[in-house]
PDB file of C-alpha atoms in Angstrom:
ATOM      1  CA  MET A   1     -35.793  58.211 -47.262  1.00  0.00           C
ATOM      2  CA  LYS A   2     -37.205  55.593 -49.573  1.00  0.00           C
ATOM      3  CA  ILE A   3     -39.170  53.073 -47.511  1.00  0.00           C
ATOM      4  CA  LEU A   4     -40.348  49.640 -48.652  1.00  0.00           C
ATOM      5  CA  VAL A   5     -43.443  48.564 -46.721  1.00  0.00           C
ATOM      6  CA  THR A   6     -44.569  44.968 -47.166  1.00  0.00           C
ATOM      7  CA  GLY A   7     -48.163  44.176 -46.278  1.00  0.00           C
ATOM      8  CA  ALA A   8     -48.741  47.847 -47.023  1.00  0.00           C
ATOM      9  CA  THR A   9     -52.414  47.640 -47.987  1.00  0.00           C
ATOM     10  CA  GLY A  10     -53.391  45.675 -44.879  1.00  0.00           C
ATOM     11  CA  TYR A  11     -54.973  46.825 -41.624  1.00  0.00           C
ATOM     12  CA  LYS A  12     -51.865  48.517 -40.187  1.00  0.00           C
ATOM     13  CA  GLY A  13     -50.220  49.370 -43.500  1.00  0.00           C
ATOM     14  CA  SER A  14     -53.210  51.394 -44.682  1.00  0.00           C
ATOM     15  CA  VAL A  15     -52.757  53.697 -41.674  1.00  0.00           C
ATOM     16  CA  LEU A  16     -48.951  53.645 -41.667  1.00  0.00           C
ATOM     17  CA  VAL A  17     -48.273  54.513 -45.318  1.00  0.00           C
ATOM     18  CA  PRO A  18     -50.063  57.914 -45.250  1.00  0.00           C
ATOM     19  CA  LYS A  19     -48.073  58.796 -42.096  1.00  0.00           C
ATOM     20  CA  LEU A  20     -44.793  57.973 -43.823  1.00  0.00           C
ATOM     21  CA  LEU A  21     -45.801  60.094 -46.811  1.00  0.00           C
ATOM     22  CA  ALA A  22     -46.805  62.978 -44.538  1.00  0.00           C
ATOM     23  CA  ALA A  23     -43.354  62.763 -42.928  1.00  0.00           C
ATOM     24  CA  GLY A  24     -41.791  63.350 -46.344  1.00  0.00           C
ATOM     25  CA  HIS A  25     -40.682  59.820 -47.175  1.00  0.00           C
ATOM     26  CA  GLN A  26     -40.940  58.111 -50.540  1.00  0.00           C
ATOM     27  CA  VAL A  27     -42.887  54.863 -50.087  1.00  0.00           C
ATOM     28  CA  VAL A  28     -43.038  51.639 -52.063  1.00  0.00           C
ATOM     29  CA  ALA A  29     -46.160  49.769 -50.918  1.00  0.00           C
ATOM     30  CA  PHE A  30     -45.881  46.038 -51.658  1.00  0.00           C
ATOM     31  CA  ASP A  31     -48.812  43.688 -51.049  1.00  0.00           C
ATOM     32  CA  THR A  32     -50.769  40.804 -52.573  1.00  0.00           C
ATOM     33  CA  GLN A  33     -53.878  42.973 -52.098  1.00  0.00           C
ATOM     34  CA  TRP A  34     -55.898  39.915 -51.101  1.00  0.00           C
ATOM     35  CA  PHE A  35     -58.060  42.250 -49.030  1.00  0.00           C
ATOM     36  CA  GLY A  36     -58.033  45.159 -51.469  1.00  0.00           C
ATOM     37  CA  ASN A  37     -56.110  48.406 -51.741  1.00  0.00           C
ATOM     38  CA  PHE A  38     -57.382  51.477 -49.913  1.00  0.00           C
ATOM     39  CA  LEU A  39     -54.284  53.670 -50.147  1.00  0.00           C
ATOM     40  CA  PRO A  40     -54.926  57.146 -51.576  1.00  0.00           C
ATOM     41  CA  GLN A  41     -52.803  58.180 -54.537  1.00  0.00           C
ATOM     42  CA  HIS A  42     -49.730  60.283 -53.791  1.00  0.00           C
ATOM     43  CA  GLU A  43     -46.861  61.487 -55.939  1.00  0.00           C
ATOM     44  CA  GLN A  44     -44.341  59.906 -53.553  1.00  0.00           C
ATOM     45  CA  LEU A  45     -46.200  56.566 -53.376  1.00  0.00           C
ATOM     46  CA  THR A  46     -45.642  53.558 -55.628  1.00  0.00           C
ATOM     47  CA  VAL A  47     -48.039  50.645 -55.102  1.00  0.00           C
ATOM     48  CA  VAL A  48     -46.789  47.259 -56.318  1.00  0.00           C
ATOM     49  CA  LYS A  49     -49.015  44.183 -56.311  1.00  0.00           C
ATOM     50  CA  GLY A  50     -46.970  41.079 -55.620  1.00  0.00           C
ATOM     51  CA  ASP A  51     -46.216  38.155 -53.330  1.00  0.00           C
ATOM     52  CA  VAL A  52     -43.429  38.260 -50.730  1.00  0.00           C
ATOM     53  CA  ARG A  53     -42.698  34.596 -51.518  1.00  0.00           C
ATOM     54  CA  ASN A  54     -41.373  35.697 -54.909  1.00  0.00           C
ATOM     55  CA  LEU A  55     -38.274  37.734 -54.161  1.00  0.00           C
ATOM     56  CA  ALA A  56     -37.936  38.851 -57.787  1.00  0.00           C
ATOM     57  CA  GLU A  57     -41.276  40.695 -57.547  1.00  0.00           C
ATOM     58  CA  ILE A  58     -40.161  42.905 -54.652  1.00  0.00           C
ATOM     59  CA  PRO A  59     -38.827  46.336 -55.746  1.00  0.00           C
ATOM     60  CA  PHE A  60     -35.687  46.799 -53.628  1.00  0.00           C
ATOM     61  CA  ASP A  61     -34.026  49.398 -55.883  1.00  0.00           C
ATOM     62  CA  GLY A  62     -32.922  52.476 -53.964  1.00  0.00           C
ATOM     63  CA  VAL A  63     -34.621  51.374 -50.733  1.00  0.00           C
ATOM     64  CA  ASP A  64     -33.136  52.786 -47.506  1.00  0.00           C
ATOM     65  CA  ALA A  65     -35.313  50.915 -44.997  1.00  0.00           C
ATOM     66  CA  ILE A  66     -37.855  48.086 -44.875  1.00  0.00           C
ATOM     67  CA  ILE A  67     -40.928  47.908 -42.654  1.00  0.00           C
ATOM     68  CA  HIS A  68     -41.987  44.279 -42.908  1.00  0.00           C
ATOM     69  CA  LEU A  69     -45.671  43.875 -42.036  1.00  0.00           C
ATOM     70  CA  ALA A  70     -46.560  41.110 -44.519  1.00  0.00           C
ATOM     71  CA  SER A  71     -47.802  37.971 -42.798  1.00  0.00           C
ATOM     72  CA  ILE A  72     -50.663  35.523 -42.638  1.00  0.00           C
ATOM     73  CA  ALA A  73     -52.454  37.325 -39.835  1.00  0.00           C
ATOM     74  CA  ASN A  74     -53.753  35.652 -36.659  1.00  0.00           C
ATOM     75  CA  ASP A  75     -54.017  32.079 -35.373  1.00  0.00           C
ATOM     76  CA  PRO A  76     -57.134  30.875 -37.256  1.00  0.00           C
ATOM     77  CA  CYS A  77     -55.793  32.061 -40.626  1.00  0.00           C
ATOM     78  CA  GLY A  78     -52.391  30.581 -39.842  1.00  0.00           C
ATOM     79  CA  ASP A  79     -53.984  27.201 -39.200  1.00  0.00           C
ATOM     80  CA  LEU A  80     -55.956  27.223 -42.475  1.00  0.00           C
ATOM     81  CA  ASN A  81     -52.918  26.281 -44.533  1.00  0.00           C
ATOM     82  CA  PRO A  82     -49.766  25.788 -42.431  1.00  0.00           C
ATOM     83  CA  LYS A  83     -47.568  25.417 -45.526  1.00  0.00           C
ATOM     84  CA  LEU A  84     -48.713  28.811 -46.841  1.00  0.00           C
ATOM     85  CA  THR A  85     -48.256  30.349 -43.390  1.00  0.00           C
ATOM     86  CA  TRP A  86     -44.648  29.182 -43.090  1.00  0.00           C
ATOM     87  CA  GLU A  87     -43.826  30.242 -46.639  1.00  0.00           C
ATOM     88  CA  VAL A  88     -45.302  33.736 -46.267  1.00  0.00           C
ATOM     89  CA  SER A  89     -44.564  34.494 -42.630  1.00  0.00           C
ATOM     90  CA  ALA A  90     -41.172  32.833 -42.082  1.00  0.00           C
ATOM     91  CA  LEU A  91     -39.415  31.733 -45.278  1.00  0.00           C
ATOM     92  CA  ALA A  92     -40.200  34.985 -47.094  1.00  0.00           C
ATOM     93  CA  THR A  93     -38.972  36.997 -44.110  1.00  0.00           C
ATOM     94  CA  MET A  94     -35.668  35.138 -44.191  1.00  0.00           C
ATOM     95  CA  GLN A  95     -35.278  35.672 -47.943  1.00  0.00           C
ATOM     96  CA  ILE A  96     -36.106  39.386 -47.711  1.00  0.00           C
ATOM     97  CA  ALA A  97     -33.713  39.938 -44.802  1.00  0.00           C
ATOM     98  CA  ASP A  98     -30.897  38.063 -46.485  1.00  0.00           C
ATOM     99  CA  HIS A  99     -31.327  39.929 -49.762  1.00  0.00           C
ATOM    100  CA  ALA A 100     -31.604  43.273 -47.950  1.00  0.00           C
ATOM    101  CA  ALA A 101     -28.332  42.619 -46.118  1.00  0.00           C
ATOM    102  CA  ARG A 102     -26.575  41.547 -49.315  1.00  0.00           C
ATOM    103  CA  ILE A 103     -27.528  44.703 -51.227  1.00  0.00           C
ATOM    104  CA  GLY A 104     -26.694  47.049 -48.372  1.00  0.00           C
ATOM    105  CA  ILE A 105     -30.084  48.045 -46.932  1.00  0.00           C
ATOM    106  CA  LYS A 106     -29.218  49.185 -43.417  1.00  0.00           C
ATOM    107  CA  HIS A 107     -32.558  49.373 -41.580  1.00  0.00           C
ATOM    108  CA  PHE A 108     -35.158  46.622 -41.016  1.00  0.00           C
ATOM    109  CA  ILE A 109     -38.282  47.002 -38.860  1.00  0.00           C
ATOM    110  CA  TYR A 110     -40.238  43.809 -38.238  1.00  0.00           C
ATOM    111  CA  ALA A 111     -43.820  43.410 -37.000  1.00  0.00           C
ATOM    112  CA  SER A 112     -43.742  40.342 -34.780  1.00  0.00           C
ATOM    113  CA  SER A 113     -46.479  39.563 -32.218  1.00  0.00           C
ATOM    114  CA  GLY A 114     -46.997  39.620 -28.487  1.00  0.00           C
ATOM    115  CA  SER A 115     -48.360  36.092 -28.850  1.00  0.00           C
ATOM    116  CA  VAL A 116     -44.832  34.648 -29.247  1.00  0.00           C
ATOM    117  CA  TYR A 117     -44.675  34.253 -25.460  1.00  0.00           C
ATOM    118  CA  GLY A 118     -47.424  31.649 -25.391  1.00  0.00           C
ATOM    119  CA  VAL A 119     -49.211  31.184 -22.055  1.00  0.00           C
ATOM    120  CA  LYS A 120     -47.372  32.800 -19.149  1.00  0.00           C
ATOM    121  CA  ASP A 121     -48.017  32.658 -15.403  1.00  0.00           C
ATOM    122  CA  GLU A 122     -45.999  35.803 -14.775  1.00  0.00           C
ATOM    123  CA  ASP A 123     -48.021  38.889 -13.931  1.00  0.00           C
ATOM    124  CA  GLN A 124     -45.808  41.022 -16.195  1.00  0.00           C
ATOM    125  CA  VAL A 125     -44.592  39.610 -19.512  1.00  0.00           C
ATOM    126  CA  THR A 126     -41.272  41.240 -20.370  1.00  0.00           C
ATOM    127  CA  GLU A 127     -38.951  40.782 -23.354  1.00  0.00           C
ATOM    128  CA  ASP A 128     -36.506  38.588 -21.425  1.00  0.00           C
ATOM    129  CA  LEU A 129     -38.992  35.778 -20.812  1.00  0.00           C
ATOM    130  CA  PRO A 130     -38.614  32.606 -22.926  1.00  0.00           C
ATOM    131  CA  LEU A 131     -40.731  32.321 -26.069  1.00  0.00           C
ATOM    132  CA  GLU A 132     -43.185  29.418 -26.067  1.00  0.00           C
ATOM    133  CA  PRO A 133     -45.430  29.919 -29.121  1.00  0.00           C
ATOM    134  CA  ILE A 134     -48.355  27.544 -29.423  1.00  0.00           C
ATOM    135  CA  SER A 135     -49.786  28.193 -32.900  1.00  0.00           C
ATOM    136  CA  GLU A 136     -48.413  28.149 -36.432  1.00  0.00           C
ATOM    137  CA  TYR A 137     -48.868  31.935 -36.553  1.00  0.00           C
ATOM    138  CA  ASN A 138     -46.756  32.753 -33.533  1.00  0.00           C
ATOM    139  CA  LYS A 139     -44.200  30.022 -34.259  1.00  0.00           C
ATOM    140  CA  THR A 140     -43.443  31.742 -37.578  1.00  0.00           C
ATOM    141  CA  LYS A 141     -43.057  35.034 -35.731  1.00  0.00           C
ATOM    142  CA  MET A 142     -40.556  33.540 -33.283  1.00  0.00           C
ATOM    143  CA  VAL A 143     -38.498  31.947 -36.058  1.00  0.00           C
ATOM    144  CA  SER A 144     -38.533  35.189 -38.079  1.00  0.00           C
ATOM    145  CA  GLU A 145     -37.320  37.147 -35.061  1.00  0.00           C
ATOM    146  CA  ARG A 146     -34.365  34.829 -34.589  1.00  0.00           C
ATOM    147  CA  VAL A 147     -33.460  34.969 -38.258  1.00  0.00           C
ATOM    148  CA  LEU A 148     -33.574  38.773 -38.265  1.00  0.00           C
ATOM    149  CA  LEU A 149     -31.503  39.117 -35.099  1.00  0.00           C
ATOM    150  CA  SER A 150     -28.772  37.103 -36.806  1.00  0.00           C
ATOM    151  CA  TYR A 151     -28.390  40.025 -39.253  1.00  0.00           C
ATOM    152  CA  SER A 152     -27.904  42.620 -36.499  1.00  0.00           C
ATOM    153  CA  ASP A 153     -24.238  42.980 -37.411  1.00  0.00           C
ATOM    154  CA  LYS A 154     -25.168  44.001 -40.967  1.00  0.00           C
ATOM    155  CA  MET A 155     -28.123  46.329 -40.408  1.00  0.00           C
ATOM    156  CA  THR A 156     -30.264  48.010 -37.783  1.00  0.00           C
ATOM    157  CA  VAL A 157     -32.863  45.450 -36.691  1.00  0.00           C
ATOM    158  CA  GLN A 158     -35.913  46.601 -34.723  1.00  0.00           C
ATOM    159  CA  ILE A 159     -38.492  43.996 -33.726  1.00  0.00           C
ATOM    160  CA  VAL A 160     -41.898  44.965 -32.336  1.00  0.00           C
ATOM    161  CA  ARG A 161     -44.130  42.546 -30.443  1.00  0.00           C
ATOM    162  CA  PRO A 162     -47.495  44.324 -30.578  1.00  0.00           C
ATOM    163  CA  ALA A 163     -50.504  43.625 -28.425  1.00  0.00           C
ATOM    164  CA  THR A 164     -53.843  43.184 -30.181  1.00  0.00           C
ATOM    165  CA  VAL A 165     -54.403  46.242 -32.347  1.00  0.00           C
ATOM    166  CA  CYS A 166     -57.702  48.119 -32.264  1.00  0.00           C
ATOM    167  CA  GLY A 167     -59.201  51.118 -34.014  1.00  0.00           C
ATOM    168  CA  LEU A 168     -60.193  52.370 -37.439  1.00  0.00           C
ATOM    169  CA  SER A 169     -58.360  51.686 -40.674  1.00  0.00           C
ATOM    170  CA  PRO A 170     -59.348  52.163 -44.318  1.00  0.00           C
ATOM    171  CA  ARG A 171     -58.730  48.398 -44.579  1.00  0.00           C
ATOM    172  CA  MET A 172     -60.754  47.614 -41.490  1.00  0.00           C
ATOM    173  CA  ARG A 173     -60.669  44.486 -39.374  1.00  0.00           C
ATOM    174  CA  LEU A 174     -63.675  43.372 -37.372  1.00  0.00           C
ATOM    175  CA  ASP A 175     -62.159  40.086 -36.213  1.00  0.00           C
ATOM    176  CA  VAL A 176     -60.028  41.602 -33.433  1.00  0.00           C
ATOM    177  CA  ALA A 177     -61.554  41.832 -29.962  1.00  0.00           C
ATOM    178  CA  VAL A 178     -62.269  45.532 -29.431  1.00  0.00           C
ATOM    179  CA  ASN A 179     -63.394  46.192 -33.007  1.00  0.00           C
ATOM    180  CA  MET A 180     -65.548  43.054 -33.118  1.00  0.00           C
ATOM    181  CA  LEU A 181     -67.295  43.768 -29.808  1.00  0.00           C
ATOM    182  CA  THR A 182     -67.890  47.391 -30.803  1.00  0.00           C
ATOM    183  CA  MET A 183     -69.545  46.367 -34.060  1.00  0.00           C
ATOM    184  CA  GLN A 184     -71.734  43.852 -32.214  1.00  0.00           C
ATOM    185  CA  ALA A 185     -72.797  46.531 -29.734  1.00  0.00           C
ATOM    186  CA  ILE A 186     -73.752  49.181 -32.289  1.00  0.00           C
ATOM    187  CA  LYS A 187     -75.304  46.794 -34.807  1.00  0.00           C
ATOM    188  CA  ASN A 188     -77.116  44.316 -32.555  1.00  0.00           C
ATOM    189  CA  GLY A 189     -77.585  46.252 -29.320  1.00  0.00           C
ATOM    190  CA  ARG A 190     -76.008  43.447 -27.332  1.00  0.00           C
ATOM    191  CA  ILE A 191     -72.657  41.730 -26.938  1.00  0.00           C
ATOM    192  CA  THR A 192     -71.736  38.268 -25.743  1.00  0.00           C
ATOM    193  CA  VAL A 193     -68.723  38.027 -23.465  1.00  0.00           C
ATOM    194  CA  PHE A 194     -67.097  34.656 -22.865  1.00  0.00           C
ATOM    195  CA  GLY A 195     -65.841  34.737 -19.291  1.00  0.00           C
ATOM    196  CA  GLY A 196     -64.789  38.349 -19.073  1.00  0.00           C
ATOM    197  CA  ASP A 197     -62.098  38.178 -16.419  1.00  0.00           C
ATOM    198  CA  GLN A 198     -59.366  37.444 -18.964  1.00  0.00           C
ATOM    199  CA  SER A 199     -56.913  40.322 -19.245  1.00  0.00           C
ATOM    200  CA  ARG A 200     -55.627  41.006 -22.754  1.00  0.00           C
ATOM    201  CA  PRO A 201     -53.169  43.683 -23.906  1.00  0.00           C
ATOM    202  CA  ASN A 202     -54.262  46.183 -26.556  1.00  0.00           C
ATOM    203  CA  ILE A 203     -52.741  48.973 -28.609  1.00  0.00           C
ATOM    204  CA  HIS A 204     -54.488  51.629 -30.679  1.00  0.00           C
ATOM    205  CA  ILE A 205     -53.719  51.492 -34.397  1.00  0.00           C
ATOM    206  CA  ASP A 206     -52.487  55.094 -34.320  1.00  0.00           C
ATOM    207  CA  ASP A 207     -49.988  54.213 -31.606  1.00  0.00           C
ATOM    208  CA  ILE A 208     -48.577  51.110 -33.326  1.00  0.00           C
ATOM    209  CA  THR A 209     -48.191  52.950 -36.634  1.00  0.00           C
ATOM    210  CA  ASP A 210     -46.672  55.961 -34.839  1.00  0.00           C
ATOM    211  CA  LEU A 211     -44.229  53.509 -33.261  1.00  0.00           C
ATOM    212  CA  TYR A 212     -43.011  52.282 -36.656  1.00  0.00           C
ATOM    213  CA  VAL A 213     -42.397  55.908 -37.683  1.00  0.00           C
ATOM    214  CA  PHE A 214     -40.601  56.542 -34.363  1.00  0.00           C
ATOM    215  CA  LEU A 215     -38.316  53.528 -34.922  1.00  0.00           C
ATOM    216  CA  LEU A 216     -37.556  54.686 -38.446  1.00  0.00           C
ATOM    217  CA  ASP A 217     -36.478  58.047 -37.015  1.00  0.00           C
ATOM    218  CA  ASN A 218     -34.491  56.430 -34.173  1.00  0.00           C
ATOM    219  CA  PRO A 219     -32.210  53.744 -35.608  1.00  0.00           C
ATOM    220  CA  GLN A 220     -30.227  53.675 -32.359  1.00  0.00           C
ATOM    221  CA  VAL A 221     -33.234  51.981 -30.700  1.00  0.00           C
ATOM    222  CA  THR A 222     -32.389  48.404 -31.638  1.00  0.00           C
ATOM    223  CA  GLY A 223     -33.539  44.973 -30.509  1.00  0.00           C
ATOM    224  CA  VAL A 224     -36.897  43.616 -29.392  1.00  0.00           C
ATOM    225  CA  TYR A 225     -39.720  45.645 -27.845  1.00  0.00           C
ATOM    226  CA  ASN A 226     -43.155  44.810 -26.486  1.00  0.00           C
ATOM    227  CA  ALA A 227     -45.833  47.276 -27.575  1.00  0.00           C
ATOM    228  CA  GLY A 228     -49.009  47.107 -25.534  1.00  0.00           C
ATOM    229  CA  PHE A 229     -50.214  49.823 -23.210  1.00  0.00           C
ATOM    230  CA  GLU A 230     -53.591  48.665 -21.899  1.00  0.00           C
ATOM    231  CA  ASN A 231     -53.950  45.318 -20.178  1.00  0.00           C
ATOM    232  CA  ILE A 232     -57.706  45.447 -19.965  1.00  0.00           C
ATOM    233  CA  THR A 233     -60.236  42.689 -19.274  1.00  0.00           C
ATOM    234  CA  ILE A 234     -62.943  41.697 -21.721  1.00  0.00           C
ATOM    235  CA  ALA A 235     -65.488  42.668 -19.044  1.00  0.00           C
ATOM    236  CA  GLU A 236     -63.983  46.167 -18.855  1.00  0.00           C
ATOM    237  CA  ILE A 237     -64.284  46.529 -22.631  1.00  0.00           C
ATOM    238  CA  ALA A 238     -67.911  45.403 -22.356  1.00  0.00           C
ATOM    239  CA  ASP A 239     -68.576  47.989 -19.632  1.00  0.00           C
ATOM    240  CA  ILE A 240     -67.228  50.782 -21.866  1.00  0.00           C
ATOM    241  CA  LEU A 241     -69.432  49.585 -24.731  1.00  0.00           C
ATOM    242  CA  ALA A 242     -72.513  49.360 -22.504  1.00  0.00           C
ATOM    243  CA  ARG A 243     -71.873  52.924 -21.337  1.00  0.00           C
ATOM    244  CA  ARG A 244     -71.190  54.241 -24.840  1.00  0.00           C
ATOM    245  CA  THR A 245     -73.931  52.415 -26.744  1.00  0.00           C
ATOM    246  CA  GLY A 246     -76.461  51.154 -24.207  1.00  0.00           C
ATOM    247  CA  ALA A 247     -75.834  47.615 -25.420  1.00  0.00           C
ATOM    248  CA  GLU A 248     -76.870  44.655 -23.291  1.00  0.00           C
ATOM    249  CA  VAL A 249     -73.954  42.540 -22.059  1.00  0.00           C
ATOM    250  CA  ILE A 250     -74.488  38.774 -21.968  1.00  0.00           C
ATOM    251  CA  THR A 251     -71.822  36.836 -20.066  1.00  0.00           C
ATOM    252  CA  THR A 252     -71.274  33.126 -20.666  1.00  0.00           C
ATOM    253  CA  PRO A 253     -68.601  30.713 -19.365  1.00  0.00           C
ATOM    254  CA  SER A 254     -65.301  30.676 -21.242  1.00  0.00           C
ATOM    255  CA  ASN A 255     -63.172  27.687 -22.227  1.00  0.00           C
ATOM    256  CA  ASP A 256     -60.183  30.033 -22.560  1.00  0.00           C
ATOM    257  CA  PRO A 257     -59.411  31.576 -19.151  1.00  0.00           C
ATOM    258  CA  ARG A 258     -55.913  32.716 -20.172  1.00  0.00           C
ATOM    259  CA  SER A 259     -54.738  36.212 -19.367  1.00  0.00           C
ATOM    260  CA  TYR A 260     -51.895  38.063 -21.058  1.00  0.00           C
ATOM    261  CA  ARG A 261     -50.311  41.116 -19.422  1.00  0.00           C
ATOM    262  CA  VAL A 262     -47.627  42.666 -21.584  1.00  0.00           C
ATOM    263  CA  ASN A 263     -45.068  44.975 -19.982  1.00  0.00           C
ATOM    264  CA  SER A 264     -43.804  47.724 -22.313  1.00  0.00           C
ATOM    265  CA  ASP A 265     -41.503  49.590 -19.923  1.00  0.00           C
ATOM    266  CA  LYS A 266     -38.498  48.891 -22.153  1.00  0.00           C
ATOM    267  CA  LEU A 267     -40.181  50.670 -25.065  1.00  0.00           C
ATOM    268  CA  LEU A 268     -41.374  53.595 -22.926  1.00  0.00           C
ATOM    269  CA  ALA A 269     -37.771  54.082 -21.749  1.00  0.00           C
ATOM    270  CA  THR A 270     -36.773  54.921 -25.349  1.00  0.00           C
ATOM    271  CA  GLY A 271     -38.930  58.040 -25.267  1.00  0.00           C
ATOM    272  CA  PHE A 272     -41.872  56.683 -27.244  1.00  0.00           C
ATOM    273  CA  ALA A 273     -45.205  57.703 -25.731  1.00  0.00           C
ATOM    274  CA  PRO A 274     -48.630  56.346 -26.751  1.00  0.00           C
ATOM    275  CA  LYS A 275     -51.381  58.881 -27.299  1.00  0.00           C
ATOM    276  CA  LYS A 276     -54.574  56.838 -27.503  1.00  0.00           C
ATOM    277  CA  CYS A 277     -56.483  54.126 -25.654  1.00  0.00           C
ATOM    278  CA  VAL A 278     -59.125  51.441 -26.173  1.00  0.00           C
ATOM    279  CA  GLU A 279     -61.941  53.869 -25.418  1.00  0.00           C
ATOM    280  CA  ASN A 280     -60.659  56.175 -28.189  1.00  0.00           C
ATOM    281  CA  ALA A 281     -60.825  53.241 -30.628  1.00  0.00           C
ATOM    282  CA  ILE A 282     -64.389  52.463 -29.551  1.00  0.00           C
ATOM    283  CA  GLU A 283     -65.441  56.119 -29.914  1.00  0.00           C
ATOM    284  CA  GLU A 284     -63.930  56.341 -33.399  1.00  0.00           C
ATOM    285  CA  ILE A 285     -65.593  53.141 -34.607  1.00  0.00           C
ATOM    286  CA  ILE A 286     -68.988  54.255 -33.278  1.00  0.00           C
ATOM    287  CA  ALA A 287     -68.615  57.659 -34.957  1.00  0.00           C
ATOM    288  CA  ALA A 288     -67.619  56.088 -38.287  1.00  0.00           C
ATOM    289  CA  TYR A 289     -70.598  53.716 -38.202  1.00  0.00           C
ATOM    290  CA  LYS A 290     -73.043  56.522 -37.388  1.00  0.00           C
ATOM    291  CA  ALA A 291     -71.605  58.602 -40.245  1.00  0.00           C
ATOM    292  CA  ASN A 292     -72.106  55.667 -42.664  1.00  0.00           C
ATOM    293  CA  GLU A 293     -68.335  55.456 -43.140  1.00  0.00           C
ATOM    294  CA  LEU A 294     -68.103  51.887 -41.807  1.00  0.00           C
ATOM    295  CA  GLU A 295     -70.134  48.799 -42.651  1.00  0.00           C
ATOM    296  CA  ASP A 296     -70.114  45.280 -41.249  1.00  0.00           C
ATOM    297  CA  ASN A 297     -68.420  43.889 -44.360  1.00  0.00           C
ATOM    298  CA  GLU A 298     -67.309  40.290 -44.867  1.00  0.00           C
ATOM    299  CA  GLN A 299     -64.039  41.691 -46.233  1.00  0.00           C
ATOM    300  CA  TRP A 300     -63.134  42.897 -42.726  1.00  0.00           C
ATOM    301  CA  TYR A 301     -63.005  39.326 -41.369  1.00  0.00           C
ATOM    302  CA  ASN A 302     -59.708  37.744 -42.388  1.00  0.00           C
ATOM    303  CA  LEU A 303     -60.663  34.092 -41.892  1.00  0.00           C
ATOM    304  CA  LYS A 304     -63.966  34.291 -43.786  1.00  0.00           C
ATOM    305  CA  TRP A 305     -62.392  36.284 -46.611  1.00  0.00           C
ATOM    306  CA  MET A 306     -59.387  33.986 -46.995  1.00  0.00           C
ATOM    307  CA  GLU A 307     -61.551  30.855 -47.010  1.00  0.00           C
ATOM    308  CA  LYS A 308     -63.813  32.316 -49.680  1.00  0.00           C
ATOM    309  CA  HIS A 309     -61.460  34.330 -51.888  1.00  0.00           C
ATOM    310  CA  VAL A 310     -57.838  33.337 -51.291  1.00  0.00           C
ATOM    311  CA  LEU A 311     -57.483  29.619 -50.598  1.00  0.00           C
TER     312      LEU A 311
END
């Protein structure tokens, strides 16, 4: 198949695209490349630099399926410029979906977010709970989901609500919890934990990218799916890091006591099975740092990079 991946040179895209190529697909990788391009060359890969807000720039010709990753990522970046966030993360999604339906593309996979639920008191957050997003970032995700579901009669629509992703990528991120704490531990020998009792869902980057490939191969699996397989506390992450690195753990009071526990039973019932865990991500980051394959680079922090180089 010919697959269009938006946001293809980002954190997840840089891991996903090589997997799609290895599976024998032809890939069109579309991205602004604000954070660079780390995709290796491949005869079945076409990299196109462009902006999802400009529909005419997107190469739809011959595309069989779209994996839509492009977004202004995370709450702080979403709040930097709300107009930009809505244009990129919601309006562009609507335009892409509408155009895809009009030209006969039959398969659309969308990367939403587990944060669309907002703050929940329920011990298990399942897909049937109401969405109560609280930031610009997750409001755009909720709106995009609803737009895409309205096209379900015209194409296969698969929506994934991932937990916080962790692990190594050629286009690394060190502003997500597990990756950030791991870098602090190996670089500084100590980590600061705010509170620690908060439970947050996580998913390894290999599992979330494997999931997109699984959905591509299983178009009968339609609708909305949570994707988070480890509801682990910040204190538990710190304990793993202390054991793995010998880092000192400093605990201070938190002004954000919220816990999120995502239930992914619906996804597991489809036959998808995760293969990795948070500790795997930590091990891989430590190994990459020791092998001089990973540096604490400003480019790996979305907010800092966008403030300095994009906006």
